[in-house]
CSV table of C-alpha atoms in Angstrom, one decimal:
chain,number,residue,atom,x,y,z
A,73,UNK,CA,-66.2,72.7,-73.4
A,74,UNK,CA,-68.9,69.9,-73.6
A,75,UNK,CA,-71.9,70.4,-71.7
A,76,UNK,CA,-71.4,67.9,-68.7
A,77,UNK,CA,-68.0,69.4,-68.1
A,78,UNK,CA,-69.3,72.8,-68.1
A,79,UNK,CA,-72.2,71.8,-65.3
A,80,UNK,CA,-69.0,70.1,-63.5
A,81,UNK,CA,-66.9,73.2,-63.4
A,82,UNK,CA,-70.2,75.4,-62.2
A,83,UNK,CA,-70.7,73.1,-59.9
A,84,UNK,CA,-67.0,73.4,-58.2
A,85,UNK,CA,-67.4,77.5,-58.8
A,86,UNK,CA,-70.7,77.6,-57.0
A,87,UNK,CA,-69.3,75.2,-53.9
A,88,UNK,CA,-66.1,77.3,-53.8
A,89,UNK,CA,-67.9,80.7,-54.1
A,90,UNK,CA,-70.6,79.5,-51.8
A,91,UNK,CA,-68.2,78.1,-49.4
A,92,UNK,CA,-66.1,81.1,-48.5
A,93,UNK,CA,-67.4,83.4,-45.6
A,94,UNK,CA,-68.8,79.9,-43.8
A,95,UNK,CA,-65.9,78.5,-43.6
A,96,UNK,CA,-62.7,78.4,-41.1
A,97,UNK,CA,-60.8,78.1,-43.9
A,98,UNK,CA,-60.6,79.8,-47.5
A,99,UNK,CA,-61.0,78.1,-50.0
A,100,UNK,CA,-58.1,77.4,-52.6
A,101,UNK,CA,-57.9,79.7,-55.2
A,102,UNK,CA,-54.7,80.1,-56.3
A,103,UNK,CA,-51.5,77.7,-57.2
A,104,UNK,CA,-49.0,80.4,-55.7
A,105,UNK,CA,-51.0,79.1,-52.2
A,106,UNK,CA,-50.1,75.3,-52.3
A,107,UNK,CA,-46.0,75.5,-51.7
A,108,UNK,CA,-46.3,76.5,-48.4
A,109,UNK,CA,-49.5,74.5,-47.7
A,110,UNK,CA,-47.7,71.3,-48.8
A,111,UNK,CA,-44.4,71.7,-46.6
A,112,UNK,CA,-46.8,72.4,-43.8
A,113,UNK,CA,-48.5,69.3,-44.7
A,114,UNK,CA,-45.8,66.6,-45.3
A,115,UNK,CA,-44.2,65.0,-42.8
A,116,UNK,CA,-41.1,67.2,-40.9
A,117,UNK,CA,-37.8,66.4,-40.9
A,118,UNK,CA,-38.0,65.5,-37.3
A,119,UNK,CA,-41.0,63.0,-37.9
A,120,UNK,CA,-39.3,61.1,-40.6
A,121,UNK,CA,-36.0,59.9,-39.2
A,122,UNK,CA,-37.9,56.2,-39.3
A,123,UNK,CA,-38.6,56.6,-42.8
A,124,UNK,CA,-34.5,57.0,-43.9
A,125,UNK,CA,-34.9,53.1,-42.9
A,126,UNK,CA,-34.7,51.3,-46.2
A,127,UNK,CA,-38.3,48.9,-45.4
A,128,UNK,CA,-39.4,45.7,-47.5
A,129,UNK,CA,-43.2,45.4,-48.0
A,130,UNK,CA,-42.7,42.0,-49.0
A,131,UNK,CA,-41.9,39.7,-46.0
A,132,UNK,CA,-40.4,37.1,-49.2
A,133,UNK,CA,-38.5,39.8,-50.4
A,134,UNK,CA,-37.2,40.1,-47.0
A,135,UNK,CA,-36.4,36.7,-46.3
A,136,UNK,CA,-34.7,36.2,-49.7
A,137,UNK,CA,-32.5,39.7,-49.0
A,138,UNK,CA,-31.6,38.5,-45.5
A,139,UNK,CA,-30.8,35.1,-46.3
A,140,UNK,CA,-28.5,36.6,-49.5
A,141,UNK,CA,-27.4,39.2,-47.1
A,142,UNK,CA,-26.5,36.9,-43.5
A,143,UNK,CA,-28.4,39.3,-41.9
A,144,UNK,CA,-31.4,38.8,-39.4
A,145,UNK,CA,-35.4,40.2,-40.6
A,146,UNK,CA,-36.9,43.2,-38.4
A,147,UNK,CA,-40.4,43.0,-38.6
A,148,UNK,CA,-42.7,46.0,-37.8
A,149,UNK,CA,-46.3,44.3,-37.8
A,150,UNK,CA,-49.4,46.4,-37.5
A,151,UNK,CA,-53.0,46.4,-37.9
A,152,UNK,CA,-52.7,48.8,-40.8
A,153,UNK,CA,-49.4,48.9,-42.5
A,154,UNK,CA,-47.0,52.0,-40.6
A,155,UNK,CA,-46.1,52.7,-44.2
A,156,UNK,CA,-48.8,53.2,-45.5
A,157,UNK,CA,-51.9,53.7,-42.7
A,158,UNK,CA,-52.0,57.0,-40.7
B,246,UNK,CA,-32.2,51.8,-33.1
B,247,UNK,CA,-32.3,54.0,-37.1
B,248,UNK,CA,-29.0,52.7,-37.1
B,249,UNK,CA,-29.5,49.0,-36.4
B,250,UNK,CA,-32.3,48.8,-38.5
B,251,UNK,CA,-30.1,49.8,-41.5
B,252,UNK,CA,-27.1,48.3,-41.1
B,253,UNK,CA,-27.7,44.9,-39.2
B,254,UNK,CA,-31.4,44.1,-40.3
B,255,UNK,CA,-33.0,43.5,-43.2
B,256,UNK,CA,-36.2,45.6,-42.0
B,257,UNK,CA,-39.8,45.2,-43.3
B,258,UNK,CA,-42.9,46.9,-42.6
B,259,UNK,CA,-46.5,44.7,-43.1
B,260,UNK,CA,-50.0,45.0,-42.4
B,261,UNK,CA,-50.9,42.3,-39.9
B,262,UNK,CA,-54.5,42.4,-41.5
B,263,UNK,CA,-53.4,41.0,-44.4
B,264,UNK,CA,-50.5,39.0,-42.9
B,265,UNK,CA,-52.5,37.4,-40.2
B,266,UNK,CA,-55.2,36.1,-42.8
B,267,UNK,CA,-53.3,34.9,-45.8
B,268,UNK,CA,-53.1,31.4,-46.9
B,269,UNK,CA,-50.2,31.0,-48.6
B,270,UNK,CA,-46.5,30.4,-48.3
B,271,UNK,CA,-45.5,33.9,-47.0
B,272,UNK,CA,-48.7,33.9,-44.1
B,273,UNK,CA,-47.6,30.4,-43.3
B,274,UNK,CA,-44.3,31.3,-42.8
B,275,UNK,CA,-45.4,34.5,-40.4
B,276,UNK,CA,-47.3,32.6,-38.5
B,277,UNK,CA,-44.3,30.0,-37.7
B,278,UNK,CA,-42.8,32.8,-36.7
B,279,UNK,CA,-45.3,34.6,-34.6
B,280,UNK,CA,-46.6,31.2,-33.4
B,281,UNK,CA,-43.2,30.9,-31.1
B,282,UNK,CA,-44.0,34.4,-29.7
B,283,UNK,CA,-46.8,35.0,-27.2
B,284,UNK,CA,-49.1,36.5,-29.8
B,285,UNK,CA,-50.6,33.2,-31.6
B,286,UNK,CA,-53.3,34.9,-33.0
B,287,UNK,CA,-56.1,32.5,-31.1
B,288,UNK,CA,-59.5,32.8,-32.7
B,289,UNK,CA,-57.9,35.2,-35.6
B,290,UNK,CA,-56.6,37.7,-33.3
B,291,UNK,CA,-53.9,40.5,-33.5
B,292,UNK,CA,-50.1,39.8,-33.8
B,293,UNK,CA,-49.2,43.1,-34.1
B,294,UNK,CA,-45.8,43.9,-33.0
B,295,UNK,CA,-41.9,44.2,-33.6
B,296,UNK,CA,-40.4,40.7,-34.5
B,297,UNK,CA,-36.5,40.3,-35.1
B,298,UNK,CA,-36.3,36.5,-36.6
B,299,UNK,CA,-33.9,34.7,-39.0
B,300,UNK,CA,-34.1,33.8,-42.6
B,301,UNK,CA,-35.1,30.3,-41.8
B,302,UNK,CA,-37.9,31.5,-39.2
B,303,UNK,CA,-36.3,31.4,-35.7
B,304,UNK,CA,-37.5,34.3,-33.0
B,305,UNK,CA,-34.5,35.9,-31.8
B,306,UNK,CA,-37.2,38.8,-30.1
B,307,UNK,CA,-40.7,40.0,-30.3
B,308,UNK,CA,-42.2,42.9,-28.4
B,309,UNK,CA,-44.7,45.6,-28.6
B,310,UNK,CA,-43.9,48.7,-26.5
B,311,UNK,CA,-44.7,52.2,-26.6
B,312,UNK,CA,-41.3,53.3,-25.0
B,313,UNK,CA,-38.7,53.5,-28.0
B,314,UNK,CA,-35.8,53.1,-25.5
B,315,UNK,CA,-37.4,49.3,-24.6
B,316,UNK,CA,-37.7,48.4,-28.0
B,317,UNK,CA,-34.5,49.4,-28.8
B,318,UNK,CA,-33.3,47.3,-26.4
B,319,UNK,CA,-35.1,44.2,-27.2
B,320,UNK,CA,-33.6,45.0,-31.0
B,321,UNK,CA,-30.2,45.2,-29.7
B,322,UNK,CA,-31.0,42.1,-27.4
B,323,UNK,CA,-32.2,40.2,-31.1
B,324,UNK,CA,-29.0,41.1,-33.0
B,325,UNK,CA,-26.7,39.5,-29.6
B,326,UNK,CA,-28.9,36.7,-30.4
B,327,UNK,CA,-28.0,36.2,-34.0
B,328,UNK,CA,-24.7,37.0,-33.6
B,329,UNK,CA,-24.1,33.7,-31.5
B,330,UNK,CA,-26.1,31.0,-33.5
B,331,UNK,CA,-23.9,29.0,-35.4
B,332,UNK,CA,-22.2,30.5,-38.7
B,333,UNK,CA,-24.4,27.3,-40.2
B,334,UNK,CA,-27.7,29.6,-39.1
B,335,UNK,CA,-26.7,32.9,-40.4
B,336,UNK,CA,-24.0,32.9,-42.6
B,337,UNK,CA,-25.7,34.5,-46.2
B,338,UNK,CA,-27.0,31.7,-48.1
B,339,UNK,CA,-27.7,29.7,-45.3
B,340,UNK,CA,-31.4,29.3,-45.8
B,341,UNK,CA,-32.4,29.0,-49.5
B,342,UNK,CA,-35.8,31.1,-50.2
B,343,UNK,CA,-37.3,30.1,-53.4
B,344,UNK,CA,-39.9,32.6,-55.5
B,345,UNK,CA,-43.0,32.1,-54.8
B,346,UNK,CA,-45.0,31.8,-58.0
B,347,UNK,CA,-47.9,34.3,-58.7
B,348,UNK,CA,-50.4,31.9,-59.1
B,349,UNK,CA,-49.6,30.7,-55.6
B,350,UNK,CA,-50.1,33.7,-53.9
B,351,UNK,CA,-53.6,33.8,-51.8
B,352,UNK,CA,-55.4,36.3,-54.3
B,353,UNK,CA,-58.1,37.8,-51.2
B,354,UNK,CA,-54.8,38.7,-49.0
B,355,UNK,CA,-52.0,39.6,-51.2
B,356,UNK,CA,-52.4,43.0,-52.1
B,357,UNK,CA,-50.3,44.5,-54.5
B,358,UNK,CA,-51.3,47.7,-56.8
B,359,UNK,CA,-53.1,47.5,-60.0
B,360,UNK,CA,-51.2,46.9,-63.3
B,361,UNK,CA,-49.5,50.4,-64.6
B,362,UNK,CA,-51.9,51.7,-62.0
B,363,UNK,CA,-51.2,55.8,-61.0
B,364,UNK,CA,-50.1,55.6,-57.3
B,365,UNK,CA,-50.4,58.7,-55.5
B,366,UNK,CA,-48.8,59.0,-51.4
B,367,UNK,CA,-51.1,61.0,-49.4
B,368,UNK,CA,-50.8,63.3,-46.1
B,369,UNK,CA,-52.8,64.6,-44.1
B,370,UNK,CA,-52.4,67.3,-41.2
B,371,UNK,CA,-54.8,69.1,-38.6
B,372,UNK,CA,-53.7,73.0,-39.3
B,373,UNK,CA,-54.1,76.5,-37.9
B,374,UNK,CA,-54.2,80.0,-39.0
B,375,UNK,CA,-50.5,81.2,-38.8
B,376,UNK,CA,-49.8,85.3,-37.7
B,377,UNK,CA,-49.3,85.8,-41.1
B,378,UNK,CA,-53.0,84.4,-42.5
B,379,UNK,CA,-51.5,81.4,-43.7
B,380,UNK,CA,-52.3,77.9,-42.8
B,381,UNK,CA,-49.4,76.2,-40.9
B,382,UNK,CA,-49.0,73.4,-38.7
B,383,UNK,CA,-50.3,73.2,-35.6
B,384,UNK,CA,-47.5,74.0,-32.9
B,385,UNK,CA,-49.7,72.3,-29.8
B,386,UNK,CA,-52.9,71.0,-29.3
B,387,UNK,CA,-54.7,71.2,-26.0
B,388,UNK,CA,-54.5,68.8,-23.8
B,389,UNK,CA,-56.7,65.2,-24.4
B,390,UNK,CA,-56.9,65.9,-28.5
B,391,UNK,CA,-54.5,64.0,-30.5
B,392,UNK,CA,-53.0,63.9,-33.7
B,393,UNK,CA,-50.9,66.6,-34.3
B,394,UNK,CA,-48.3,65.0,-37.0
B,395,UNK,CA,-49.0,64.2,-40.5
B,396,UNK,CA,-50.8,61.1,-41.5
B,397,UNK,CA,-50.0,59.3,-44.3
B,398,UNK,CA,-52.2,56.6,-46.8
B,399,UNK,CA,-51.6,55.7,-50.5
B,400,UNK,CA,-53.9,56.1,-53.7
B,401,UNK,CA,-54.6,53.8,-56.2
B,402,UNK,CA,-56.1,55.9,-59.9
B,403,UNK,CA,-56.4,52.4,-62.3
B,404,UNK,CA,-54.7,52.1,-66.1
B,405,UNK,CA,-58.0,53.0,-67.4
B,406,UNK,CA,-59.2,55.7,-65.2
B,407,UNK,CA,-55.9,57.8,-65.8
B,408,UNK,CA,-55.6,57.2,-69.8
B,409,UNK,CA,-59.3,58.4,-70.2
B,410,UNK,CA,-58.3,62.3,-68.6
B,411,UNK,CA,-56.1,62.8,-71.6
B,412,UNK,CA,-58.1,62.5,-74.8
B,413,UNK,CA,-56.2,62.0,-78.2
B,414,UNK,CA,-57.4,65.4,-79.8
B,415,UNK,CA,-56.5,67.3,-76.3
B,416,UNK,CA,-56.6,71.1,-76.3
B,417,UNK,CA,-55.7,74.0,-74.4
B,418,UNK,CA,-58.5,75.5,-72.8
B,419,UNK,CA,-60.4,71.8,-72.8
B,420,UNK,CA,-61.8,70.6,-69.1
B,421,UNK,CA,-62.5,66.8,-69.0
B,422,UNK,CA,-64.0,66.0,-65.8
B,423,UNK,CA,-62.2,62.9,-63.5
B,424,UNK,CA,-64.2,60.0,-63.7
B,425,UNK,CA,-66.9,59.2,-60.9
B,426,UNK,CA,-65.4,56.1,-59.9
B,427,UNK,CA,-62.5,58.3,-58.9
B,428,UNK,CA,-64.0,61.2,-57.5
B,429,UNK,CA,-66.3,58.9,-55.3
B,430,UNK,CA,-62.8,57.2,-54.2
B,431,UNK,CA,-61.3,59.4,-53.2
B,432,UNK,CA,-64.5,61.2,-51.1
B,433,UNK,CA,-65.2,58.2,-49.5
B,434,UNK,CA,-61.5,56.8,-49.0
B,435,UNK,CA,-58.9,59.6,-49.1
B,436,UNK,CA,-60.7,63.0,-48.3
B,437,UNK,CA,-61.1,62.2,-44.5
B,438,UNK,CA,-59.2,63.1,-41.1
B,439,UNK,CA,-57.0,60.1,-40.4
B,440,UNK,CA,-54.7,61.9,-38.7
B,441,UNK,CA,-55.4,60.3,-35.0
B,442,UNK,CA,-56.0,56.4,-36.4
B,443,UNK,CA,-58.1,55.0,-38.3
B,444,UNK,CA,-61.3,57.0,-39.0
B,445,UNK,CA,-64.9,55.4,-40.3
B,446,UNK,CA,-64.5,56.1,-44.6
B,447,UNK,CA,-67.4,57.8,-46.0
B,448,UNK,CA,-70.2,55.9,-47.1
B,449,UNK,CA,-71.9,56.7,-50.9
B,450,UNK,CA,-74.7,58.5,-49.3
B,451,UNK,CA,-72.6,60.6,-47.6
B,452,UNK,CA,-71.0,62.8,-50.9
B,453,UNK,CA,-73.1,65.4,-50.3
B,454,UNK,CA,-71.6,67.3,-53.3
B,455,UNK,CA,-68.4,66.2,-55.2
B,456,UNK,CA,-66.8,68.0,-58.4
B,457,UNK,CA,-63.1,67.4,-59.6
B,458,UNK,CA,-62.0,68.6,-63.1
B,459,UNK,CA,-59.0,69.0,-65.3
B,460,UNK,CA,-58.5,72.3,-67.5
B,461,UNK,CA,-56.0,71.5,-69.9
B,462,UNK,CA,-53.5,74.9,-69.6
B,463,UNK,CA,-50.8,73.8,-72.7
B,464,UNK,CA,-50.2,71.6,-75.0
B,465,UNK,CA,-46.7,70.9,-76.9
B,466,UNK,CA,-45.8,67.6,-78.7
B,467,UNK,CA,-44.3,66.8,-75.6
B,468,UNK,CA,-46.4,67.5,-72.9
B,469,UNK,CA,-50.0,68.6,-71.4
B,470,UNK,CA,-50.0,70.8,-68.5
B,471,UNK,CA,-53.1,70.3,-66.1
B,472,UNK,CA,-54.8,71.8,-63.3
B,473,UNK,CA,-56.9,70.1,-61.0
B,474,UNK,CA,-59.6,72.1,-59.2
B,475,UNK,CA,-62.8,70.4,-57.2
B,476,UNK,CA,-64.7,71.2,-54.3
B,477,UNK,CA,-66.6,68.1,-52.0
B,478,UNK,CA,-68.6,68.3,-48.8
B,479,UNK,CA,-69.2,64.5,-46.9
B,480,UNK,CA,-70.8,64.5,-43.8
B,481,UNK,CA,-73.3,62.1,-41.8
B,482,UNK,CA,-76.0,64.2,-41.4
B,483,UNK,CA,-77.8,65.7,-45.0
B,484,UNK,CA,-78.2,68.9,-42.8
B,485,UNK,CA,-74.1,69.7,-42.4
B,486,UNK,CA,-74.9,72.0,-39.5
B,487,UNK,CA,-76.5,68.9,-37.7
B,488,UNK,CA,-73.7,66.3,-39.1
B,489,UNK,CA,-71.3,65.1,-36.1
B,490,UNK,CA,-68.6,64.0,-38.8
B,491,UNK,CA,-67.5,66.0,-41.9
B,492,UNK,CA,-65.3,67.7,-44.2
B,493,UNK,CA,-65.6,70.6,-46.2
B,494,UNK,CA,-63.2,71.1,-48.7
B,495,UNK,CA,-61.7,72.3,-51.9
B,496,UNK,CA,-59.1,71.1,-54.2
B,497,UNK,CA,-56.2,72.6,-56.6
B,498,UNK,CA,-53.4,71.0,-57.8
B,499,UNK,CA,-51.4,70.2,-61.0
B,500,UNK,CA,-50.9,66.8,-63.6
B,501,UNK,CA,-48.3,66.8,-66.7
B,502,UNK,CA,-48.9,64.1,-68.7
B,503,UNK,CA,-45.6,63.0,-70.8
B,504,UNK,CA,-47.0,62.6,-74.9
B,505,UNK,CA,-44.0,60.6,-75.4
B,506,UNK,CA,-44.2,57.9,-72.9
B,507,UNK,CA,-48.1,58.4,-72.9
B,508,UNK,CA,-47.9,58.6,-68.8
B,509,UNK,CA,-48.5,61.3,-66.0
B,510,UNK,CA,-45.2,62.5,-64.4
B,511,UNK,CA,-46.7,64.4,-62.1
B,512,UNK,CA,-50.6,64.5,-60.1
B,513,UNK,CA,-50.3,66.3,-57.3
B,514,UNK,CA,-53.1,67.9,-55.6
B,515,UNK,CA,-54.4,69.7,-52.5
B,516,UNK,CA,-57.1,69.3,-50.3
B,517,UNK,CA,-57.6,72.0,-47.7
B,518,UNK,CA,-61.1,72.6,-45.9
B,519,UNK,CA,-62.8,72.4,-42.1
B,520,UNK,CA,-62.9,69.1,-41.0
B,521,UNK,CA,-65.2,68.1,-37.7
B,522,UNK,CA,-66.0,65.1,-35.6
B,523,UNK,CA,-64.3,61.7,-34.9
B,524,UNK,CA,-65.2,57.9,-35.3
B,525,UNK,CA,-64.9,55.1,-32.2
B,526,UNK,CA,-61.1,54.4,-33.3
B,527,UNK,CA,-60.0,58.0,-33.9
B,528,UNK,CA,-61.0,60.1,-30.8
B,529,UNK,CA,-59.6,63.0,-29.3
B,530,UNK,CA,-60.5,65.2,-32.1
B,531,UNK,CA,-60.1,69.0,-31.7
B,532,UNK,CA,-63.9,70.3,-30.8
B,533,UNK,CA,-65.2,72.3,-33.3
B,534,UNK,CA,-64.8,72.7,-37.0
B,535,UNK,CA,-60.8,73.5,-37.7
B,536,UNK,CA,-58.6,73.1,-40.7
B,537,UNK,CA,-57.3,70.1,-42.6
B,538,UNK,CA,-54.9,69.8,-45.3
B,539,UNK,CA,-54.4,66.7,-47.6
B,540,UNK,CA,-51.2,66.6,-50.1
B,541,UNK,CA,-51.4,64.1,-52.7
B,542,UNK,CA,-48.6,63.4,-54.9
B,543,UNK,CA,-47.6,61.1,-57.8
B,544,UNK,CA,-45.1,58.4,-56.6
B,545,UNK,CA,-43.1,56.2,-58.9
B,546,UNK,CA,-43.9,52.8,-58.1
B,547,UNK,CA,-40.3,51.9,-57.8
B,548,UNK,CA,-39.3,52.6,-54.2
B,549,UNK,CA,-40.7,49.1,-51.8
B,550,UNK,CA,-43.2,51.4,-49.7
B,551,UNK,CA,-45.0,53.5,-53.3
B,552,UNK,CA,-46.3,49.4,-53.0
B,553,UNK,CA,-48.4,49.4,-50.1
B,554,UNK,CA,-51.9,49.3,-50.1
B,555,UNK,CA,-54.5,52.1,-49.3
B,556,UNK,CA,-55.9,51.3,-46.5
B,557,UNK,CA,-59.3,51.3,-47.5
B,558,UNK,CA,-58.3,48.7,-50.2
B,559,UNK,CA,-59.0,45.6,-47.4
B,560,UNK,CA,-62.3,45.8,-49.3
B,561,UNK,CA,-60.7,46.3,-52.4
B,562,UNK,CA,-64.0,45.6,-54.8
B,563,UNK,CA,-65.8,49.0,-53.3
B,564,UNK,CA,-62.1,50.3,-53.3
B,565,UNK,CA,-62.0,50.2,-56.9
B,566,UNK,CA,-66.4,51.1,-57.1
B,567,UNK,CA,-66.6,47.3,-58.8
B,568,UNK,CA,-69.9,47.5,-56.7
């Protein structure tokens, strides 16, 4: 281990070990944790009926699709894109 | 309305940041569009909304309603519409929509990810300590706090950045540090509460500390197995205990990197810590310091939507720590 990355992982021991009895939550420590964590993370079944839509994020790509296609272009338009921003 | 939007749309989803500013042939053509709505976008304003339109750039319907049973209805209203122009308007082929050539393409509002760049989909989730000790999601939130589903925001890790984790003469046992550039990316960018909106990104001076690093577990000729582990604190305030904003966290997570395609199949990490406080666009945070988990996980590229910008990539030079 090279000197830098030894600081670097002292540095991430002392914040985790220093972190603990502060903090609402405990730190991560162990992979066997994150399975659990993650599916209570992601988005639910429930929430992500809107995402079994099949969206462009090119409006081009759309047009060219819809004119190949005969079909009409639904446009969801946001100040931050829905895919992508909160 | 799932239905419609699958079978008798060709749906899109766009930032109306970028779409609202861009000078080429695609903004142009939005803005025809939008232009025969009521949101014109005078003096650079918002056309945010749900537009139903033709290939050649006829409204059929635009509206921008909370109440999914309205917008529905102005959906189904659109497709009536369509269905009664004249087979000239809609048939397929109808309009003919050249390529638009790269070069052609305003270069400050098309945004499109980094070549071979690792793209990573991120969510994030206000939490709570389950019966059992675990974290889980929140089942309600009191009333006037908001943002009890799961957020979501893309990562962009550049060609460069991701080929320097993995040295040639790699070893298990070996810990090779993620570059700054990408640790103070994804502090200041990604390692935030935007589960309510939009909240105000971290600025430099507000890493307090920030460490992520790789230990190399195995190596075979085909593969390196990874883990990821970091801690970072960013607050407003040097003093955390006077700080009105923050997040506390640590990190764990795994990367495989493929030998024989020389690429990461999978970097996927979690953040978990106490995250406090809320910006002007984000209110209604819960009071106190409380839980927040952030997944992060390796996305193809392939699918349409693994193409969408982070969010923090309007400014995409301090995006990418160019300054």
């Amino acid at each position: 281990m090279g000197s830098s990355a030894r600081k670097s992982l002292m540095i991430v021991l002392a914040v985790v070990s220093f972190a603990g009895p502060a903090l609402a939550v405990e730190p991560l420590k162990l992979e066997e944790q994150l399975p659990k964590l993650i599916a209570a993370i992601k988005p639910k079944p429930e929430e992500s009926k809107w995402l079994s839509i099949p969206w462009e994020t090119s409006l081009w790509t759309a047009r060219q699709k819809a004119t190949a296609e005969g079909k009409p272009i639904l446009l969801w338009e946001m100040d931050g894109n829905p895919l992508g921003c909160t | 309305m799932v239905k419609m939007a699958r079978e008798d749309f060709v749906p899109v989803a766009m930032d109306d940041w970028y779409q609202r500013r861009r000078k080429d042939a695609e903004g142009e053509f939005f803005r025809g569009v939008a232009n025969q709505g009521p949101r014109k976008g005078d003096g650079g304003g918002t056309r945010q909304g749900v537009y139903a339109f033709t290939a050649g750039g006829k409204l059929l319907a635009y509206r921008n309603h909370g109440d999914p049973i309205i917008m529905r209805d102005e959906v189904a209203k659109a497709l009536k519409k369509f269905n009664a122009l004249p087979e000239a308007e809609r048939k397929p082929g109808a309009v003919t929509v050249p390529d638009i050539e790269e070069a052609k393409l305003d270069k400050q509002y098309h945004r499109a990810p980094p070549k071979d760049a690792l793209i990573l989909r991120q969510h994030g989730r206000v939490l709570e300590k389950g019966d059992s000790g675990d974290m889980e999601s929140c089942k309600e939130i009191p009333s006037g706090v908001r943002g009890i589903y799961s957020s979501r925001d893309m990562v962009w890790i550049t060609a460069d950045e991701w080929r320097s984790l993995v040295p040639a003469d790699v070893k298990a046992g070996q810990t090779i540090e993620l570059p700054a550039k990408v640790v103070e990316r994804l502090c200041r960018f990604h390692l935030l509460d935007n589960t309510r909106g939009e909240p105000p990104m971290w600025s430099k001076e507000q890493i307090r500390r920030s460490a992520m690093t790789l230990t190399v577990d195995k190596v075979t000729p085909q593969q390196v197995t990874m883990t990821l582990r970091g801690a970072a604190l960013m607050t407003t305030d040097a003093d955390d205990k006077k700080a009105d904003r923050g997040f506390d966290c640590t990190i764990l997570g795994t990367a495989v990197f493929d030998r024989t395609t020389k690429a990461f199949t999978a970097f996927n990490f979690v953040a978990l810590g106490d995250a406090w406080g809320e910006g002007g666009l984000d209110k209604g945070a819960r009071p106190g310091r409380n839980p927040l988990g952030i997944v992060f996980e390796q996305v193809s590229g392939k699918d349409p939507a693994d193409k969408v910008a982070p969010q923090a990539a309007r400014e995409v030079g301090a995006y990418l720590g160019r300054y």
